[in-house]
Coordinates of C-alpha atoms in Angstrom, one line a residue:
X1 CA 0.0 0.0 0.0
X2 CA 1.2 3.5 -0.9
X3 CA 2.6 5.7 1.9
X4 CA -0.1 8.3 1.0
X5 CA -2.8 6.1 2.4
X6 CA -2.2 5.6 6.1
X7 CA -5.4 3.8 6.9
X8 CA -8.3 1.9 5.4
X9 CA -10.6 4.8 6.3
X10 CA -8.5 7.1 4.1
X11 CA -8.9 4.7 1.2
X12 CA -12.7 4.4 1.7
X13 CA -13.1 8.2 1.7
X14 CA -11.0 8.8 -1.3
X15 CA -12.6 5.9 -3.2
X16 CA -16.0 7.5 -2.6
X17 CA -14.8 10.6 -4.4
X18 CA -14.6 8.7 -7.7
X19 CA -18.1 7.3 -7.6
X20 CA -19.7 10.2 -9.4
X21 CA -20.8 9.7 -13.0
X22 CA -19.1 12.5 -15.0
X23 CA -21.3 11.8 -18.0
X24 CA -24.5 13.1 -16.3
X25 CA -26.7 15.7 -18.0
X26 CA -25.9 19.3 -17.7
X27 CA -28.8 19.9 -15.3
X28 CA -27.3 17.6 -12.7
X29 CA -23.7 18.9 -13.0
X30 CA -24.3 21.5 -10.3
X31 CA -25.5 18.9 -7.8
X32 CA -22.6 16.6 -8.8
X33 CA -20.1 19.3 -8.2
X34 CA -21.5 20.1 -4.8
X35 CA -21.5 16.5 -3.6
X36 CA -18.0 16.0 -4.9
X37 CA -16.7 19.1 -3.1
X38 CA -18.3 17.9 0.1
X39 CA -16.5 14.5 -0.1
X40 CA -13.2 16.1 -0.9
X41 CA -13.6 18.3 2.2
X42 CA -14.1 15.2 4.3
X43 CA -10.7 13.9 3.2
X44 CA -7.8 14.0 5.6
X45 CA -5.5 16.9 5.3
X46 CA -2.7 14.9 3.6
X47 CA -5.1 13.9 0.8
X48 CA -6.4 17.4 0.0
X49 CA -5.2 20.2 -2.4
X50 CA -2.0 19.4 -4.3
X51 CA -1.4 16.1 -2.6
X52 CA -4.8 14.9 -3.8
X53 CA -3.6 15.0 -7.4
X54 CA -0.5 12.9 -6.4
X55 CA -2.8 10.3 -4.8
X56 CA -4.9 10.2 -7.9
X57 CA -1.8 9.6 -10.1
X58 CA -0.7 6.8 -7.8
X59 CA -4.0 5.0 -8.2
X60 CA -4.2 5.6 -11.9
X61 CA -0.6 4.4 -12.4
X62 CA -1.4 1.2 -10.5
X63 CA -4.5 0.6 -12.7
X64 CA -2.4 1.2 -15.8
X65 CA 0.4 -1.2 -14.8
X66 CA -1.8 -4.1 -13.5
X67 CA -4.2 -3.9 -16.3
X68 CA -1.5 -4.0 -19.0
X69 CA 0.3 -6.9 -17.2
X70 CA -2.8 -8.9 -16.7
X71 CA -3.9 -8.5 -20.3
X72 CA -0.5 -9.5 -21.6
X73 CA -0.5 -12.6 -19.4
X74 CA -3.9 -13.7 -20.6
X75 CA -3.1 -12.8 -24.2
X76 CA -0.2 -15.2 -24.2
X77 CA -2.5 -18.1 -23.1
X78 CA -5.6 -17.2 -25.2
X79 CA -5.9 -20.8 -26.5
X80 CA -6.3 -22.1 -23.0
X81 CA -9.4 -20.2 -22.0
X82 CA -13.1 -20.8 -22.6
X83 CA -15.6 -18.3 -23.8
X84 CA -16.3 -16.7 -20.4
X85 CA -12.6 -16.0 -19.8
X86 CA -12.2 -14.7 -23.3
X87 CA -15.1 -12.3 -22.9
X88 CA -13.6 -11.1 -19.6
X89 CA -10.2 -10.5 -21.2
X90 CA -11.8 -8.5 -24.1
X91 CA -13.9 -6.3 -21.8
X92 CA -11.0 -5.5 -19.6
X93 CA -8.7 -4.8 -22.5
X94 CA -11.2 -2.2 -23.8
X95 CA -10.6 0.0 -20.7
X96 CA -7.2 0.9 -22.2
X97 CA -9.0 2.8 -25.0
X98 CA -9.5 5.7 -22.5
X99 CA -5.8 6.6 -22.6
X100 CA -4.8 5.0 -26.0
X101 CA -5.3 6.9 -29.3
X102 CA -8.2 5.1 -31.0
X103 CA -8.2 3.8 -34.6
X104 CA -10.4 5.7 -37.0
X105 CA -12.7 2.7 -37.6
X106 CA -13.0 1.8 -33.9
X107 CA -15.8 3.4 -31.9
X108 CA -16.4 2.5 -28.2
X109 CA -18.7 4.9 -26.5
X110 CA -18.3 3.3 -23.1
X111 CA -14.5 3.6 -23.1
X112 CA -14.0 6.4 -25.6
X113 CA -10.8 8.2 -25.6
X114 CA -10.4 10.8 -22.8
X115 CA -9.3 13.8 -24.7
X116 CA -8.0 15.8 -21.7
X117 CA -6.4 12.7 -20.2
X118 CA -7.9 13.6 -16.8
X119 CA -6.8 10.7 -14.5
X120 CA -9.5 11.4 -11.9
X121 CA -12.1 11.3 -14.7
X122 CA -10.9 8.0 -16.0
X123 CA -10.9 6.5 -12.5
X124 CA -14.4 7.7 -12.0
X125 CA -15.5 6.0 -15.3
X126 CA -14.2 2.7 -13.9
X127 CA -15.6 3.2 -10.4
X128 CA -19.1 3.8 -11.6
X129 CA -19.5 0.7 -13.7
X130 CA -20.3 -2.5 -11.6
X131 CA -19.7 -5.0 -14.4
X132 CA -16.3 -3.4 -15.1
X133 CA -15.3 -3.6 -11.5
X134 CA -16.1 -7.3 -11.5
X135 CA -14.2 -8.1 -14.7
X136 CA -11.3 -5.9 -13.7
X137 CA -11.0 -7.4 -10.2
X138 CA -11.2 -10.9 -11.8
X139 CA -8.2 -10.3 -14.1
X140 CA -6.1 -8.4 -11.5
X141 CA -6.8 -10.9 -8.7
X142 CA -5.8 -13.8 -10.9
X143 CA -2.6 -12.0 -12.0
X144 CA -1.7 -10.8 -8.6
X145 CA -1.9 -14.2 -6.9
X146 CA 0.1 -15.8 -9.7
X147 CA 2.9 -13.2 -9.1
X148 CA 2.8 -13.9 -5.3
X149 CA 2.7 -10.3 -4.3
X150 CA 3.9 -9.6 -0.7
X151 CA 1.1 -6.9 -0.7
X152 CA -1.7 -6.3 -3.1
X153 CA -1.4 -3.4 -5.6
X154 CA -3.2 -0.2 -4.5
X155 CA -5.7 -0.4 -7.4
X156 CA -7.1 -3.7 -6.1
X157 CA -7.7 -2.1 -2.7
X158 CA -9.7 0.6 -4.4
X159 CA -11.6 -1.8 -6.5
X160 CA -12.8 -3.5 -3.3
X161 CA -13.9 -0.2 -1.9
X162 CA -15.8 0.8 -5.1
X163 CA -17.5 -2.6 -5.1
X164 CA -18.6 -2.2 -1.5
X165 CA -20.3 1.1 -2.4
X166 CA -22.6 -0.8 -4.9
X167 CA -25.8 -2.6 -4.1
X168 CA -24.4 -5.9 -5.6
X169 CA -21.3 -6.1 -3.6
X170 CA -21.6 -9.8 -2.6
X171 CA -22.4 -11.0 -6.1
X172 CA -19.5 -9.0 -7.5
X173 CA -17.0 -10.3 -5.0
X174 CA -18.1 -13.9 -5.3
X175 CA -18.2 -13.9 -9.1
X176 CA -14.8 -12.2 -9.5
X177 CA -13.2 -14.6 -7.1
X178 CA -14.7 -17.7 -8.8
X179 CA -13.6 -16.5 -12.3
X180 CA -10.1 -15.6 -11.0
X181 CA -9.7 -19.2 -9.8
X182 CA -10.8 -20.5 -13.1
X183 CA -8.3 -18.3 -14.9
X184 CA -5.5 -19.4 -12.5
X185 CA -6.4 -23.1 -13.1
X186 CA -6.2 -22.6 -16.9
X187 CA -2.8 -20.9 -16.6
X188 CA -1.5 -23.6 -14.3
X189 CA -2.6 -26.4 -16.6
X190 CA -1.1 -24.6 -19.6
X191 CA 2.2 -24.3 -17.8
X192 CA 2.1 -28.0 -16.8
X193 CA 1.3 -29.0 -20.3
X194 CA 4.2 -26.9 -21.7
X195 CA 6.6 -28.2 -19.2
X196 CA 5.6 -31.8 -20.0
X197 CA 6.0 -31.1 -23.7
X198 CA 9.4 -29.6 -23.1
X199 CA 10.5 -32.6 -21.0
X200 CA 9.3 -35.0 -23.7
X201 CA 11.1 -33.0 -26.4
X202 CA 14.3 -33.0 -24.4
X203 CA 14.0 -36.7 -23.9
X204 CA 13.5 -37.3 -27.6
X205 CA 16.4 -35.1 -28.4
X206 CA 18.6 -37.0 -25.9
X207 CA 17.5 -40.3 -27.4
X208 CA 18.3 -39.0 -30.9
X209 CA 21.7 -37.9 -29.8
X210 CA 22.3 -41.3 -28.2
X211 CA 21.2 -43.1 -31.3
X212 CA 23.5 -41.0 -33.6
X213 CA 26.4 -41.5 -31.2
X214 CA 25.7 -45.2 -31.1
X215 CA 25.7 -45.3 -34.9
X216 CA 28.8 -43.3 -35.0
X217 CA 30.6 -45.6 -32.6
X218 CA 29.4 -48.6 -34.5
X219 CA 30.8 -47.2 -37.7
X220 CA 34.1 -46.4 -36.0
X221 CA 34.4 -49.9 -34.7
X222 CA 33.9 -51.3 -38.2
X223 CA 36.8 -49.2 -39.6
X224 CA 39.0 -49.7 -36.5
X225 CA 40.7 -52.9 -37.5
X226 CA 41.5 -51.6 -41.0
X227 CA 42.6 -48.1 -40.0
X228 CA 43.9 -48.2 -36.5
X229 CA 44.7 -51.8 -35.5
X230 CA 48.4 -52.3 -35.0
X231 CA 49.1 -55.6 -33.3
X232 CA 51.7 -55.6 -30.6
X233 CA 54.5 -58.2 -31.3
X234 CA 54.6 -60.9 -28.6
X235 CA 57.2 -60.7 -26.0
X236 CA 60.2 -63.0 -26.3
X237 CA 59.9 -65.9 -23.8
X238 CA 62.9 -67.4 -22.0
X239 CA 61.3 -70.8 -22.4
X240 CA 59.6 -71.1 -25.8
X241 CA 56.3 -72.9 -26.0
X242 CA 56.8 -76.1 -28.1
X243 CA 53.4 -75.5 -29.8
X244 CA 53.7 -71.8 -30.8
X245 CA 57.4 -70.9 -30.6
X246 CA 59.3 -69.9 -33.7
X247 CA 62.0 -72.4 -32.8
X248 CA 59.8 -75.2 -34.3
X249 CA 60.7 -73.8 -37.7
X250 CA 64.5 -74.5 -37.3
X251 CA 66.6 -77.5 -36.4
X252 CA 66.9 -78.0 -32.7
X253 CA 70.0 -78.9 -30.8
X254 CA 70.0 -82.0 -28.7
X255 CA 69.5 -80.1 -25.4
X256 CA 66.7 -77.9 -27.0
X257 CA 65.0 -80.9 -28.4
X258 CA 65.1 -82.9 -25.2
X259 CA 63.8 -80.0 -23.2
X260 CA 60.9 -79.4 -25.8
X261 CA 60.0 -83.1 -25.7
X262 CA 60.0 -83.2 -21.9
X263 CA 57.7 -80.1 -21.8
X264 CA 55.4 -81.7 -24.4
X265 CA 55.1 -85.0 -22.6
X266 CA 54.5 -83.2 -19.3
X267 CA 51.8 -81.0 -20.9
X268 CA 50.0 -83.9 -22.5
X269 CA 50.5 -86.5 -19.7
X270 CA 48.0 -89.4 -19.6
X271 CA 47.2 -88.4 -16.0
X272 CA 45.5 -85.2 -17.2
X273 CA 42.0 -85.2 -18.7
X274 CA 41.1 -83.5 -21.9
X275 CA 37.5 -83.0 -23.1
X276 CA 36.3 -82.4 -26.6
X277 CA 32.7 -81.1 -27.1
X278 CA 30.5 -82.9 -29.5
X279 CA 30.1 -81.2 -32.9
X280 CA 26.4 -81.7 -32.7
X281 CA 24.8 -78.5 -31.3
X282 CA 21.5 -80.1 -30.3
X283 CA 23.2 -82.6 -27.9
X284 CA 24.8 -80.5 -25.2
X285 CA 25.6 -83.6 -23.0
X286 CA 27.5 -85.5 -25.6
X287 CA 31.0 -84.9 -24.2
X288 CA 33.7 -87.6 -24.4
X289 CA 36.8 -88.0 -22.4
X290 CA 39.0 -89.8 -24.9
X291 CA 42.1 -89.9 -22.7
X292 CA 40.6 -90.9 -19.4
X293 CA 37.9 -93.4 -20.5
X294 CA 39.8 -95.5 -23.1
X295 CA 42.3 -97.5 -21.1
X296 CA 43.8 -99.2 -24.1
X297 CA 44.5 -95.9 -25.8
X298 CA 46.0 -94.4 -22.6
X299 CA 48.4 -97.4 -22.2
X300 CA 49.4 -97.3 -25.8
X301 CA 50.2 -93.5 -25.6
X302 CA 52.2 -94.1 -22.4
X303 CA 54.3 -96.8 -24.1
X304 CA 54.7 -94.6 -27.2
X305 CA 55.9 -91.6 -25.2
X306 CA 58.4 -93.8 -23.3
X307 CA 59.7 -95.3 -26.4
X308 CA 60.1 -91.9 -28.0
X309 CA 62.3 -90.7 -25.1
X310 CA 64.4 -93.8 -25.3
X311 CA 64.8 -93.4 -29.1
X312 CA 66.2 -89.9 -28.6
X313 CA 69.1 -91.2 -26.6
X314 CA 69.7 -94.1 -28.9
X315 CA 69.4 -92.2 -32.2
X316 CA 70.1 -88.5 -31.6
X317 CA 69.1 -86.3 -34.5
X318 CA 71.5 -83.6 -35.5
X319 CA 69.7 -82.6 -38.7
X320 CA 66.3 -81.2 -39.7
X321 CA 64.8 -84.5 -40.9
X322 CA 62.0 -86.5 -39.4
X323 CA 62.8 -88.2 -36.1
X324 CA 61.8 -91.8 -36.5
X325 CA 62.9 -95.1 -35.0
X326 CA 62.0 -98.8 -35.6
X327 CA 60.5 -99.1 -32.1
X328 CA 57.9 -96.5 -32.6
X329 CA 56.9 -97.7 -36.0
X330 CA 56.4 -101.2 -34.6
X331 CA 54.1 -99.9 -31.8
X332 CA 52.1 -97.7 -34.2
X333 CA 51.6 -100.7 -36.5
X334 CA 50.5 -102.9 -33.6
X335 CA 47.9 -100.4 -32.5
X336 CA 46.4 -100.1 -36.0
X337 CA 45.8 -103.8 -36.1

């Protein structure tokens, strides 16, 4: 509340000064002037004379500000309102024609342009129209509560006082509050819908970015072996593996050969089990243990391995030819028959 209005009684007395219809006939002008002068004399000292014009400007500026803000708020959500709310918005928007230069093809007798721009006169035109008080209070009340004012604007306080001076105060108060709630509901639902759409749009955008990134990564993985893959050469082992070492491609010395054979026999000892899965995919349980279940084969391999070791000592090989002995050939022939 403005510092000019120190009490509710001050507001009530000043509000009463605007409840005279300035559009009365010339015969009633003298009586109107007398009554208005009487009410002004009843005002507190700080609201009379020059200060009175300042108070009028404060009220009018509040009306101008809140009306413009409320109309803009509703105008941005016009598709969210029903016919009643739209009629309210249009009626309130028409009030601005009092201080806005009209278009040539627009004629509104109720809110025709105030040529002298008398602020007190324009406030009086608002204060003496009950339906305008109802619609104006509806829009400003909805707008004010949405903005969460710490204190209501001064124009809303004067609207309440002007409504109290009518013979339909209860109806005007109840109707304006009911319509203000409806407007706030429409605005809240619109905001909720917009937030939901924004969240869905953000989610779709994130999913699209993820899809593009996944496709980009997949494309990069396809070209990776051809463009970027550079296999690291294996480290040189102190003890070469007899199955994969490069020493298998050259003649071995006696010590190297004996060591390789000993490693091979140890790795493939008959005491260790080796399993081979069936080539048939449908039978998952068809697994055979060829070395542990066939005693004849195990014994033959053991004899063969023992004979191979003995042959190495009897017939050492110093060249790169095949290592063979009569003993091993005989054993292989016996096993075949």
